[in-house]
Structure formats: structure tokens, C-alpha cells
CSV table of C-alpha atoms in Angstrom, one decimal:
chain,number,residue,atom,x,y,z
K,1401,UNK,CA,-1.6,36.2,-34.8
K,1402,UNK,CA,-3.6,33.0,-33.3
K,1403,UNK,CA,-3.5,31.3,-37.0
K,1404,UNK,CA,0.5,30.7,-37.1
K,1405,UNK,CA,0.4,30.1,-32.8
K,1406,UNK,CA,-2.1,27.4,-34.2
K,1407,UNK,CA,0.0,26.2,-37.6
K,1408,UNK,CA,3.4,26.3,-35.4
K,1409,UNK,CA,1.0,24.5,-32.3
K,1410,UNK,CA,0.3,21.2,-34.1
K,1411,UNK,CA,3.6,20.8,-35.3
K,1412,UNK,CA,5.1,20.3,-31.8
K,1413,UNK,CA,2.0,18.8,-30.3
K,1414,UNK,CA,2.7,15.1,-33.8
K,1415,UNK,CA,6.4,15.6,-33.3
K,1416,UNK,CA,5.8,14.2,-28.7
K,1417,UNK,CA,2.6,12.4,-30.1
K,1418,UNK,CA,5.5,10.3,-32.6
K,1419,UNK,CA,8.2,10.3,-30.2
K,1420,UNK,CA,6.3,8.9,-27.5
K,1421,UNK,CA,5.0,6.5,-29.8
K,1422,UNK,CA,9.0,5.9,-30.7
K,1423,UNK,CA,10.2,5.5,-26.7
K,1424,UNK,CA,6.6,3.6,-27.2
K,1425,UNK,CA,8.1,0.8,-29.8
K,1426,UNK,CA,11.7,1.2,-28.3
K,1427,UNK,CA,10.2,-0.3,-24.8
K,1428,UNK,CA,7.9,-3.2,-27.4
K,1429,UNK,CA,11.5,-4.5,-29.1
K,1430,UNK,CA,13.7,-4.1,-26.4
K,1431,UNK,CA,11.5,-6.0,-23.6
K,1432,UNK,CA,9.1,-8.1,-25.8
K,1433,UNK,CA,8.7,-11.0,-23.3
K,1434,UNK,CA,6.0,-8.7,-22.3
K,1435,UNK,CA,3.2,-8.8,-22.9
K,1436,UNK,CA,1.5,-5.8,-25.0
K,1437,UNK,CA,-1.2,-5.1,-23.4
K,1438,UNK,CA,1.7,-4.0,-20.7
K,1439,UNK,CA,3.4,-2.1,-23.1
K,1440,UNK,CA,0.3,-0.3,-24.3
K,1441,UNK,CA,-0.9,0.2,-21.1
K,1442,UNK,CA,2.7,2.1,-20.5
K,1443,UNK,CA,2.8,4.3,-23.3
K,1444,UNK,CA,-0.9,5.5,-22.7
K,1445,UNK,CA,0.2,6.1,-19.2
K,1446,UNK,CA,3.0,8.5,-20.3
K,1447,UNK,CA,0.7,10.6,-23.1
K,1448,UNK,CA,-1.5,11.1,-20.3
K,1449,UNK,CA,1.2,11.8,-17.4
K,1450,UNK,CA,2.7,14.5,-20.8
K,1451,UNK,CA,-0.5,16.5,-20.5
K,1452,UNK,CA,-1.2,16.1,-17.3
K,1453,UNK,CA,1.4,15.1,-15.1
K,1454,UNK,CA,-0.1,14.1,-11.8
K,1455,UNK,CA,2.9,14.8,-9.5
K,1456,UNK,CA,1.6,18.4,-10.2
K,1457,UNK,CA,-1.4,17.4,-8.3
K,1458,UNK,CA,-1.1,18.9,-4.6
K,1459,UNK,CA,-3.8,17.8,-1.2
K,1460,UNK,CA,-3.7,20.0,1.1
K,1461,UNK,CA,-5.8,19.5,4.2
K,1462,UNK,CA,-7.7,21.8,5.4
K,1463,UNK,CA,-7.6,22.2,9.1
K,1464,UNK,CA,-3.8,20.6,9.9
K,1465,UNK,CA,-2.0,22.0,12.4
K,1466,UNK,CA,1.3,22.7,13.4
K,1467,UNK,CA,4.7,19.8,12.8
K,1468,UNK,CA,5.4,20.6,16.9
K,1469,UNK,CA,1.8,20.1,17.9
K,1470,UNK,CA,1.3,17.2,16.2
K,1471,UNK,CA,5.1,15.2,17.6
K,1472,UNK,CA,3.6,16.4,21.6
K,1473,UNK,CA,0.2,14.9,21.0
K,1474,UNK,CA,1.8,11.4,18.7
K,1475,UNK,CA,4.2,10.6,21.1
K,1476,UNK,CA,1.1,11.4,23.9
K,1477,UNK,CA,-0.4,8.7,22.3
K,1478,UNK,CA,1.9,6.3,22.3
K,1479,UNK,CA,2.4,7.0,25.4
K,1480,UNK,CA,-0.8,5.8,27.2
K,1481,UNK,CA,-1.4,3.1,23.9
K,1482,UNK,CA,2.1,1.4,26.5
K,1483,UNK,CA,0.9,2.4,29.7
K,1484,UNK,CA,-0.3,-0.5,32.2
K,1485,UNK,CA,-3.7,0.7,31.5
K,1486,UNK,CA,-2.8,0.7,27.3
K,1487,UNK,CA,-5.9,-0.7,26.5
K,1488,UNK,CA,-8.6,2.0,28.5
K,1489,UNK,CA,-5.5,4.7,26.8
K,1490,UNK,CA,-6.5,3.9,22.6
K,1491,UNK,CA,-9.9,2.7,23.4
K,1492,UNK,CA,-10.6,6.2,25.2
K,1493,UNK,CA,-7.8,8.6,23.6
K,1494,UNK,CA,-7.9,11.5,26.4
K,1495,UNK,CA,-5.6,14.2,24.0
K,1496,UNK,CA,-7.0,15.4,20.5
K,1497,UNK,CA,-5.8,18.2,18.2
K,1498,UNK,CA,-8.3,21.3,17.9
K,1499,UNK,CA,-6.1,24.4,16.5
K,1500,UNK,CA,-2.8,25.1,16.7
K,1501,UNK,CA,-2.9,26.4,19.9
K,1502,UNK,CA,-3.8,23.5,21.5
K,1503,UNK,CA,-2.0,22.9,24.6
K,1504,UNK,CA,-0.6,19.7,25.7
K,1505,UNK,CA,1.8,17.6,28.3
K,1506,UNK,CA,5.4,16.8,26.8
K,1507,UNK,CA,5.4,12.8,27.2
K,1508,UNK,CA,8.7,10.1,27.1
K,1509,UNK,CA,10.3,10.8,23.9
K,1510,UNK,CA,9.8,8.3,21.2
K,1511,UNK,CA,13.2,6.3,21.7
K,1512,UNK,CA,12.0,6.1,25.3
K,1513,UNK,CA,9.7,3.5,22.7
K,1514,UNK,CA,11.9,-0.3,22.6
K,1515,UNK,CA,9.5,-3.2,20.7
K,1516,UNK,CA,9.9,-6.0,23.1
K,1517,UNK,CA,12.9,-8.4,21.3
K,1518,UNK,CA,11.3,-11.9,20.7
K,1519,UNK,CA,13.1,-15.2,21.3
K,1520,UNK,CA,15.2,-16.3,19.5
K,1521,UNK,CA,14.7,-20.1,17.6
K,1522,UNK,CA,18.1,-20.7,16.0
K,1523,UNK,CA,17.3,-21.2,12.3
K,1524,UNK,CA,19.9,-22.0,9.8
K,1525,UNK,CA,22.9,-19.2,8.1
K,1526,UNK,CA,20.1,-20.5,4.3
K,1527,UNK,CA,18.1,-21.9,4.2
K,1528,UNK,CA,15.7,-22.5,0.7
K,1529,UNK,CA,12.4,-23.7,-0.8
K,1530,UNK,CA,11.1,-25.7,-3.8
K,1531,UNK,CA,7.9,-25.6,-5.2
K,1532,UNK,CA,6.6,-23.0,-6.2
K,1533,UNK,CA,5.9,-22.4,-8.8
K,1534,UNK,CA,6.7,-19.0,-10.6
K,1535,UNK,CA,4.9,-16.9,-12.9
K,1536,UNK,CA,4.6,-13.9,-15.0
K,1537,UNK,CA,2.7,-11.7,-13.8
K,1538,UNK,CA,-0.6,-10.4,-16.4
K,1539,UNK,CA,-0.7,-6.1,-16.5
K,1540,UNK,CA,-1.5,-4.4,-13.0
K,1541,UNK,CA,-1.6,-8.1,-12.3
K,1542,UNK,CA,0.9,-8.7,-9.5
K,1543,UNK,CA,-1.3,-9.0,-5.9
K,1544,UNK,CA,-3.3,-11.9,-8.0
K,1545,UNK,CA,0.2,-13.5,-9.1
K,1546,UNK,CA,2.6,-13.3,-6.4
K,1547,UNK,CA,-0.3,-15.1,-4.0
K,1548,UNK,CA,-0.6,-18.0,-7.3
K,1549,UNK,CA,2.8,-18.8,-6.3
K,1550,UNK,CA,2.8,-18.3,-2.3
K,1551,UNK,CA,-0.3,-20.8,-2.7
K,1552,UNK,CA,1.1,-23.6,-5.5
K,1553,UNK,CA,3.9,-23.8,-2.9
K,1554,UNK,CA,1.4,-26.3,-0.4
K,1555,UNK,CA,-0.4,-27.8,-3.7
K,1556,UNK,CA,-2.6,-25.6,-4.7
K,1557,UNK,CA,-3.6,-26.6,-8.4
K,1558,UNK,CA,-4.6,-22.2,-10.6
K,1559,UNK,CA,-2.8,-19.6,-11.5
K,1560,UNK,CA,-2.7,-15.5,-11.7
K,1561,UNK,CA,-6.2,-15.8,-13.8
K,1562,UNK,CA,-8.1,-18.3,-11.0
K,1563,UNK,CA,-6.9,-15.5,-8.4
K,1564,UNK,CA,-7.4,-12.4,-10.6
K,1565,UNK,CA,-11.1,-13.7,-10.7
K,1566,UNK,CA,-11.5,-12.9,-6.9
K,1567,UNK,CA,-9.1,-10.1,-6.5
K,1568,UNK,CA,-9.5,-8.2,-9.4
K,1569,UNK,CA,-13.4,-8.8,-11.4
K,1570,UNK,CA,-13.4,-6.4,-13.7
K,1571,UNK,CA,-11.8,-7.4,-16.7
K,1572,UNK,CA,-12.8,-4.4,-18.3
K,1573,UNK,CA,-12.0,-2.2,-15.4
K,1574,UNK,CA,-8.3,-1.5,-14.4
K,1575,UNK,CA,-8.0,-2.0,-10.7
K,1576,UNK,CA,-5.1,-0.7,-9.6
K,1577,UNK,CA,-3.8,-1.8,-6.9
K,1578,UNK,CA,-5.0,-6.0,-4.0
K,1579,UNK,CA,-5.4,-4.6,-0.7
K,1580,UNK,CA,-3.2,-7.9,1.7
K,1581,UNK,CA,-6.6,-7.6,3.1
K,1582,UNK,CA,-7.8,-9.1,0.2
K,1583,UNK,CA,-5.2,-12.1,-0.2
K,1584,UNK,CA,-6.1,-13.3,3.0
K,1585,UNK,CA,-10.0,-13.1,2.2
K,1586,UNK,CA,-9.5,-15.1,-0.4
K,1587,UNK,CA,-6.9,-18.1,0.8
K,1588,UNK,CA,-9.1,-18.3,4.0
K,1589,UNK,CA,-12.6,-18.4,1.6
K,1590,UNK,CA,-11.5,-20.5,-1.6
K,1591,UNK,CA,-9.1,-21.9,0.1
K,1592,UNK,CA,-8.0,-25.6,2.4
K,1593,UNK,CA,-5.6,-22.9,3.7
K,1594,UNK,CA,-5.3,-20.3,6.6
K,1595,UNK,CA,-3.8,-16.8,5.6
K,1596,UNK,CA,-2.8,-13.7,7.9
K,1597,UNK,CA,-1.3,-10.4,7.5
K,1598,UNK,CA,0.5,-8.3,10.1
K,1599,UNK,CA,2.6,-5.0,9.4
K,1600,UNK,CA,6.3,-3.9,11.4
K,1601,UNK,CA,8.1,-6.7,10.2
K,1602,UNK,CA,11.9,-7.5,10.0
K,1603,UNK,CA,14.2,-9.5,8.6
K,1604,UNK,CA,15.1,-11.4,11.7
K,1605,UNK,CA,10.8,-12.9,11.3
K,1606,UNK,CA,10.7,-13.6,7.8
K,1607,UNK,CA,13.3,-15.4,8.2
K,1608,UNK,CA,12.3,-18.0,10.5
K,1609,UNK,CA,9.4,-17.9,8.5
K,1610,UNK,CA,11.8,-19.3,5.9
K,1611,UNK,CA,13.1,-20.8,8.0
K,1612,UNK,CA,9.7,-22.8,9.0
K,1613,UNK,CA,9.6,-24.3,5.9
K,1614,UNK,CA,6.2,-21.0,4.9
K,1615,UNK,CA,7.1,-19.0,2.0
K,1616,UNK,CA,6.0,-15.4,2.5
K,1617,UNK,CA,4.9,-12.7,0.7
K,1618,UNK,CA,5.8,-8.9,1.5
K,1619,UNK,CA,4.9,-6.0,-0.1
K,1620,UNK,CA,6.8,-2.6,-1.4
K,1621,UNK,CA,7.6,-0.4,-2.7
K,1622,UNK,CA,9.3,0.3,-6.9
K,1623,UNK,CA,11.3,3.0,-8.3
K,1624,UNK,CA,11.6,1.3,-11.8
K,1625,UNK,CA,13.9,3.3,-14.3
K,1626,UNK,CA,11.8,6.3,-16.9
K,1627,UNK,CA,8.8,5.4,-14.3
K,1628,UNK,CA,7.7,6.9,-10.3
K,1629,UNK,CA,7.8,5.1,-7.8
K,1630,UNK,CA,5.5,1.6,-7.4
K,1631,UNK,CA,3.6,-0.4,-5.0
K,1632,UNK,CA,5.0,-4.1,-5.7
K,1633,UNK,CA,4.1,-7.9,-4.2
K,1634,UNK,CA,7.0,-9.9,-3.7
K,1635,UNK,CA,7.0,-14.4,-2.6
K,1636,UNK,CA,10.0,-15.1,-1.3
K,1637,UNK,CA,11.7,-18.4,-0.8
K,1638,UNK,CA,14.9,-18.6,0.7
K,1639,UNK,CA,18.0,-16.3,2.4
K,1640,UNK,CA,21.7,-17.8,3.1
K,1641,UNK,CA,23.2,-15.3,5.4
K,1642,UNK,CA,27.2,-15.7,4.9
K,1643,UNK,CA,25.3,-13.3,0.6
K,1644,UNK,CA,23.4,-11.8,3.2
K,1645,UNK,CA,20.2,-11.5,0.8
K,1646,UNK,CA,16.7,-12.9,0.5
K,1647,UNK,CA,15.6,-15.1,-2.1
K,1648,UNK,CA,12.4,-13.5,-4.3
K,1649,UNK,CA,10.3,-15.3,-6.5
K,1650,UNK,CA,9.6,-12.2,-8.6
K,1651,UNK,CA,6.7,-11.7,-11.1
K,1652,UNK,CA,7.9,-9.2,-13.3
K,1653,UNK,CA,11.9,-9.4,-13.4
K,1654,UNK,CA,12.2,-13.2,-12.7
K,1655,UNK,CA,12.7,-16.3,-10.3
K,1656,UNK,CA,15.0,-16.3,-7.7
K,1657,UNK,CA,16.2,-12.6,-7.4
K,1658,UNK,CA,18.1,-12.4,-5.0
K,1659,UNK,CA,17.3,-9.7,-2.9
K,1660,UNK,CA,19.7,-7.6,-0.2
K,1661,UNK,CA,18.4,-7.9,3.7
K,1662,UNK,CA,19.6,-4.2,3.2
K,1663,UNK,CA,17.8,-3.1,0.4
K,1664,UNK,CA,14.6,-4.8,2.0
K,1665,UNK,CA,15.3,-3.0,5.8
K,1666,UNK,CA,16.3,0.3,5.4
K,1667,UNK,CA,14.8,1.1,2.0
K,1668,UNK,CA,11.9,0.1,-0.4
K,1669,UNK,CA,9.8,-2.2,2.5
K,1670,UNK,CA,9.3,1.0,4.9
K,1671,UNK,CA,7.4,2.2,2.0
K,1672,UNK,CA,4.3,-0.4,2.9
K,1673,UNK,CA,4.7,-0.9,6.6
K,1674,UNK,CA,7.0,-3.0,6.5
K,1675,UNK,CA,3.9,-4.8,5.8
K,1676,UNK,CA,4.0,-9.1,5.2
K,1677,UNK,CA,1.6,-12.1,4.3
K,1678,UNK,CA,1.6,-16.2,6.2
K,1679,UNK,CA,-0.3,-18.8,4.2
K,1680,UNK,CA,-0.2,-22.1,5.8
K,1681,UNK,CA,-1.8,-25.0,5.9
K,1682,UNK,CA,-4.3,-25.5,9.4
K,1683,UNK,CA,-1.6,-27.7,11.6
K,1684,UNK,CA,0.7,-24.8,11.1
K,1685,UNK,CA,-1.3,-22.4,12.8
K,1686,UNK,CA,0.1,-22.7,16.0
K,1687,UNK,CA,4.1,-22.9,15.0
K,1688,UNK,CA,3.2,-19.6,13.5
K,1689,UNK,CA,1.4,-17.8,16.2
K,1690,UNK,CA,5.0,-19.2,17.8
K,1691,UNK,CA,6.8,-17.5,15.9
K,1692,UNK,CA,5.0,-13.9,15.9
K,1693,UNK,CA,4.3,-13.9,19.7
K,1694,UNK,CA,3.0,-10.7,20.8
K,1695,UNK,CA,2.5,-9.1,17.0
K,1696,UNK,CA,0.1,-12.5,16.8
K,1697,UNK,CA,-2.4,-10.4,18.5
K,1698,UNK,CA,-3.7,-8.0,15.7
K,1699,UNK,CA,-3.9,-4.8,18.0
K,1700,UNK,CA,-0.4,-5.8,20.0
K,1701,UNK,CA,1.0,-5.6,16.8
K,1702,UNK,CA,-0.3,-2.4,15.3
K,1703,UNK,CA,1.0,-0.7,18.8
K,1704,UNK,CA,4.7,-2.0,18.2
K,1705,UNK,CA,3.9,-0.3,14.5
K,1706,UNK,CA,3.1,2.2,16.0
K,1707,UNK,CA,6.4,3.0,17.8
K,1708,UNK,CA,8.0,1.1,15.4
K,1709,UNK,CA,6.7,4.6,13.0
K,1710,UNK,CA,7.4,7.2,15.4
K,1711,UNK,CA,11.1,6.1,15.6
K,1712,UNK,CA,12.2,6.6,12.0
K,1713,UNK,CA,9.9,9.7,12.7
K,1714,UNK,CA,12.9,11.5,14.3
K,1715,UNK,CA,15.5,10.1,12.9
K,1716,UNK,CA,15.2,9.7,8.7
K,1717,UNK,CA,13.9,12.8,6.3
K,1718,UNK,CA,13.0,13.1,2.7
K,1719,UNK,CA,10.4,10.9,1.0
K,1720,UNK,CA,11.2,7.7,4.1
K,1721,UNK,CA,10.1,10.8,6.0
K,1722,UNK,CA,7.1,10.8,4.7
K,1723,UNK,CA,6.6,7.6,4.6
K,1724,UNK,CA,7.8,7.0,8.5
K,1725,UNK,CA,5.1,9.2,8.7
K,1726,UNK,CA,2.5,7.6,7.0
K,1727,UNK,CA,3.3,4.7,8.5
K,1728,UNK,CA,2.4,6.3,11.7
K,1729,UNK,CA,-0.3,6.6,10.5
K,1730,UNK,CA,-2.1,4.5,9.1
K,1731,UNK,CA,-0.7,2.1,12.9
K,1732,UNK,CA,-2.8,4.7,15.1
K,1733,UNK,CA,-5.9,4.6,12.5
K,1734,UNK,CA,-5.7,0.9,13.0
K,1735,UNK,CA,-6.2,1.3,16.2
K,1736,UNK,CA,-8.9,3.5,15.9
K,1737,UNK,CA,-6.9,7.1,17.3
K,1738,UNK,CA,-8.2,9.0,14.5
K,1739,UNK,CA,-7.1,12.4,15.9
K,1740,UNK,CA,-4.0,11.7,16.7
K,1741,UNK,CA,-3.4,9.2,13.1
K,1742,UNK,CA,-5.2,12.6,11.0
K,1743,UNK,CA,-2.4,14.6,12.6
K,1744,UNK,CA,-0.3,12.5,12.0
K,1745,UNK,CA,-1.4,11.8,7.6
K,1746,UNK,CA,-1.4,16.2,7.4
K,1747,UNK,CA,2.6,16.2,8.2
K,1748,UNK,CA,3.1,13.3,5.7
K,1749,UNK,CA,1.1,15.2,2.8
K,1750,UNK,CA,3.2,18.6,4.0
K,1751,UNK,CA,6.2,17.1,3.6
K,1752,UNK,CA,4.5,14.9,-0.4
K,1753,UNK,CA,4.8,18.9,-1.5
K,1754,UNK,CA,8.4,20.5,0.0
K,1755,UNK,CA,9.7,17.5,-2.4
K,1756,UNK,CA,10.8,17.7,-6.1
K,1757,UNK,CA,8.4,17.0,-8.2
K,1758,UNK,CA,10.8,13.9,-9.8
K,1759,UNK,CA,10.1,12.4,-5.8
K,1760,UNK,CA,7.3,12.5,-5.4
K,1761,UNK,CA,5.2,9.2,-4.9
K,1762,UNK,CA,2.1,10.5,-6.4
K,1763,UNK,CA,0.9,6.9,-6.6
K,1764,UNK,CA,0.5,6.6,-3.0
K,1765,UNK,CA,-3.1,7.2,-2.3
K,1766,UNK,CA,-3.5,3.7,-4.9
K,1767,UNK,CA,-2.8,1.9,-2.5
K,1768,UNK,CA,-2.6,3.5,0.2
K,1769,UNK,CA,-5.8,4.3,1.8
K,1770,UNK,CA,-5.9,4.3,5.5
K,1771,UNK,CA,-6.2,8.1,5.3
K,1772,UNK,CA,-9.5,8.6,4.4
K,1773,UNK,CA,-10.4,6.5,7.7
K,1774,UNK,CA,-8.1,9.0,10.1
K,1775,UNK,CA,-9.6,11.7,8.2
K,1776,UNK,CA,-13.6,10.2,8.2
K,1777,UNK,CA,-13.9,9.9,11.7
K,1778,UNK,CA,-12.2,13.4,12.7
K,1779,UNK,CA,-15.6,14.3,10.9
K,1780,UNK,CA,-13.0,16.2,8.1
K,1781,UNK,CA,-15.6,15.4,5.7
K,1782,UNK,CA,-14.3,17.9,2.9
K,1783,UNK,CA,-10.7,16.9,3.4
K,1784,UNK,CA,-12.1,12.8,2.5
K,1785,UNK,CA,-13.4,14.3,-1.1
K,1786,UNK,CA,-10.5,16.4,-1.7
K,1787,UNK,CA,-8.0,14.0,-0.7
K,1788,UNK,CA,-10.4,11.1,-2.8
K,1789,UNK,CA,-9.9,13.5,-6.4
K,1790,UNK,CA,-6.3,14.1,-6.0
K,1791,UNK,CA,-6.6,10.4,-5.9
K,1792,UNK,CA,-8.8,10.1,-8.9
K,1793,UNK,CA,-6.5,13.5,-10.9
K,1794,UNK,CA,-3.4,10.9,-9.5
K,1795,UNK,CA,-4.7,8.0,-11.5
K,1796,UNK,CA,-5.3,9.6,-14.1
K,1797,UNK,CA,-8.5,7.6,-14.5
K,1798,UNK,CA,-10.8,7.2,-12.0
K,1799,UNK,CA,-10.7,3.1,-11.1
K,1800,UNK,CA,-10.1,2.9,-7.3
K,1801,UNK,CA,-13.3,0.8,-4.9
K,1802,UNK,CA,-12.0,2.6,-2.0
K,1803,UNK,CA,-12.0,6.1,-3.0
K,1804,UNK,CA,-15.1,6.4,-4.4
K,1805,UNK,CA,-16.1,4.6,-0.7
K,1806,UNK,CA,-14.7,6.8,0.8
K,1807,UNK,CA,-15.9,10.0,-0.6
K,1808,UNK,CA,-19.5,8.1,-1.5
K,1809,UNK,CA,-19.2,7.9,2.1
K,1810,UNK,CA,-18.4,11.9,3.2
K,1811,UNK,CA,-21.4,13.4,1.2
K,1812,UNK,CA,-23.6,11.0,2.9
K,1813,UNK,CA,-22.2,12.6,6.2
K,1814,UNK,CA,-22.8,15.4,4.3
K,1815,UNK,CA,-26.9,15.4,3.1
K,1816,UNK,CA,-25.6,14.2,0.0
K,1817,UNK,CA,-27.1,10.9,-0.6
K,1818,UNK,CA,-27.6,11.1,-4.1
K,1819,UNK,CA,-24.0,11.0,-4.2
K,1820,UNK,CA,-23.0,9.0,-1.6
K,1821,UNK,CA,-25.4,6.6,-3.6
K,1822,UNK,CA,-23.4,6.9,-6.8
K,1823,UNK,CA,-19.7,6.8,-5.4
K,1824,UNK,CA,-21.0,3.5,-3.4
K,1825,UNK,CA,-22.5,2.2,-6.9
K,1826,UNK,CA,-19.6,3.1,-8.9
K,1827,UNK,CA,-17.0,2.0,-5.9
K,1828,UNK,CA,-19.2,-1.3,-6.7
K,1829,UNK,CA,-18.5,-1.3,-10.9
K,1830,UNK,CA,-15.6,-1.8,-10.5
K,1831,UNK,CA,-15.8,-4.5,-8.1
K,1832,UNK,CA,-18.3,-6.2,-7.1
K,1833,UNK,CA,-16.6,-8.3,-4.4
K,1834,UNK,CA,-16.3,-4.4,-2.0
K,1835,UNK,CA,-18.4,-5.4,0.8
K,1836,UNK,CA,-18.4,-1.8,2.4
K,1837,UNK,CA,-20.4,-0.6,-0.8
K,1838,UNK,CA,-22.5,-3.1,-0.7
K,1839,UNK,CA,-23.7,-2.6,3.0
K,1840,UNK,CA,-23.3,0.8,2.6
K,1841,UNK,CA,-26.3,0.6,0.2
K,1842,UNK,CA,-28.1,-1.5,2.2
K,1843,UNK,CA,-27.8,1.0,5.4
K,1844,UNK,CA,-29.3,3.5,2.8
K,1845,UNK,CA,-32.4,0.8,1.2
K,1846,UNK,CA,-31.1,0.6,-2.5
K,1847,UNK,CA,-30.5,-2.6,-3.8
K,1848,UNK,CA,-27.3,-4.5,-4.6
K,1849,UNK,CA,-26.8,-6.2,-8.1
């Protein structure tokens, strides 16, 4: 019987492999303009996903609490953040969650938190910037390509290979993502220009920057055909109010690609907390600060982002609700209110578990690493370790330096120093420019290569 099963299993597996190969070859023939390594990596990913479906992998926090308790606690945190003594309340939060039995005093609802209305500066109904050198990205080279395009507007002479040398320095490793802070660090360190990144953006703000002569980079979700959700950077270089769209320089599709206001504001931009990155010469610094208004201050920007996310938590459903809770947790992490942030992430992961498998954005932790800090600074070290392990299963290969770093921090806190050192060293092998891992090793007296 076993021999017969083996004889039947082998042709089935061979047939599936041939189908995957045929599908991949068909894709190459249809979109021959894409680099060959892009197609080969995609085929490998599809085969790996077939045998080890990442959408089936779940992370279940060990210390999560009930939704009603979390909503009350987070609302109380926001009330403290927007009170007259917000700075003191945020630095020393008085409301924490120990278990599902915690009792807290009800606080104002999220709808009472309204961000300040900016001073509206008249801008044209349409405006387009010229002078950006478009680049089609190499495989997984979205961030270096978009940063290069944005820099080209200011006369920078380089391409995505130059930006990649810093942002993704290990060419032998498929680094899945580059963080906005890393892009800003490159601009500030290796070009004559300034850079800033913020969250909680909106359509009007983006138009303000473009009308002021500055293209803007955003990161948003993408749901391509025959694939799962992933993150994608874009350079916005124009807008048209009559047609209701931005003009984007898309490194995957084509230059001058229209992007509807509705799509960006109410759909895919939420997936990355409405993040935006601005590059500019020093002489425009005052103009940038004026357009940003209160969001020029990083802490104030995070407070507004937390309020925006809390409003969305009250009205969204499904995957959108997952991202709203995630954004709330990320903003509270930035504000160092780790207990409330950790509970917000618990809610996000609970929603992830409840989603149909085909709707789960299993690549989420490739890009959004804020839960690690929230769990770590609430001494939930096992949750940090388990989340990192789940992330490696989601990615299909251990190639994320941030996950190695935070798992190493958790191991160190648990007294497992050898494991911690190993993880810090792996993080540096993936990205030699990853400063947190360098500092962690130095603090342990380990020589950094």
C-alpha cells in the first residue's frame, strides 16, 4: 500500500511542479520587460508558498486581553495625550492593562478627538512637476529606486544602484524592505539635501507640497493579480482636482501613472499609517515647516496619528480595521505608551486570525516592525520571540534584520546571551549598516566586524 501511495504521489508532485514552471514561463513571456531575476524569484516564492502556505501561519499573543478593555484603555490614553498636561501624561501613562479583569474609568469616545484644521494656503487646481528621471526597479528594489527618482528632481546624479549600496548593502540577501527612516538617513548623510518623514498624511497636504515644487514619496499597500498584499513606494509628482488624481512615478508599472485621490486616501495608504517622505534643499526648510504645521514636531505628529487611527477603529471592518489597530499601536509605540500600544497590536493580530486566509496580509511584518518594541518594553519577551519566528515563516526565509535584532533583544532580556549575540550578528550579516545591532553587540563587548 505504501509503495502504491508513493507511486501515486510522485506523479502528482511532478505535475504540480511542471504547472508552477509553466505558469512562471507564461508570465515571463507575457511580461518580458521585467528582469529575469524578478520572475525567477517569483516562481521560487510561488513554489515555496504552495508547499508551506504562509497565510496559514498565525501569531497568537500570549498575554492579550478582551477588546472592550483595550478600547477603554486606549481611549483613556488618547484623552491623556490631548489633555492640557499631555506631555506629562504621555511620558508617564497612568492607565495600564494587567489582565482582562482590569477596571478603568470610562473616557471620552474617539470621535471627540479632532486634529487641528491647518491654515489653508490657496493652491492651483492642478499642478505638475517635471524633471524626475523614471526608473524601473530591480527585484525588491522599490525603496532605492523611488529614492533615486525623488533625488533626481533636485539634480542628483545617480541611480538605484547608488542608493541600494546603502539601503540594501548585501547583494547576496533578498532584503524585503527598507524603512522610511533609512531613506531619510541616506539623504541626510550622503547628499546635500534635507529629508523628513511623517505619518497621518492626507490628500491636501500632499498637494500642498507638490504645489510648492516638491515631489513626495509615499508608501502604500498593493494587491497585485495572482499575489498577496505587499508594500510599495511611489513618488507623487503632480495632481489634478478636476480628474481627482495624483500623477505618480511608479517603479513597477510606468512613469506618470494616475492614482485616484479616493484610492490613496481611503484604501491603500492606510496600510502604512499614511506615511510620507519629503526631500528638499536647505533653502526650502522654512517652507516645509510652514506646510507641516504642528506635524513638524514629531511627537505632535504621532499624537495626531493616534487620534486618526482611533477614529478609524470605531468605523472600519475586516482588513481595514486590522490596519487601523496596527496604526494605533504604531503611533502609541512612537509616543512610548507601550502598554496601550501592545494591547492595540493584540487586537490587530486577533483580527488577522479572523480574516479569511485569502485576505490575510501575511507580509505585514516585513514592513511594520513596531509590535516588537511594544511587546519588548512591556516585558513580553516570549511574544517578541514568537512573533519573530512567525515572521520568518511568513517571509519563507530568515532575511529580516529587524526581526533578528528584536528577537536578540528578547533573548538577552531572558538571559540567553549566546542566542542574543547570534541574532545580532545575523542582523549585521544581512545589513552591515544596521546600527541597533552594532550597538547591541558593542554593549555586550562583542567585536563588530
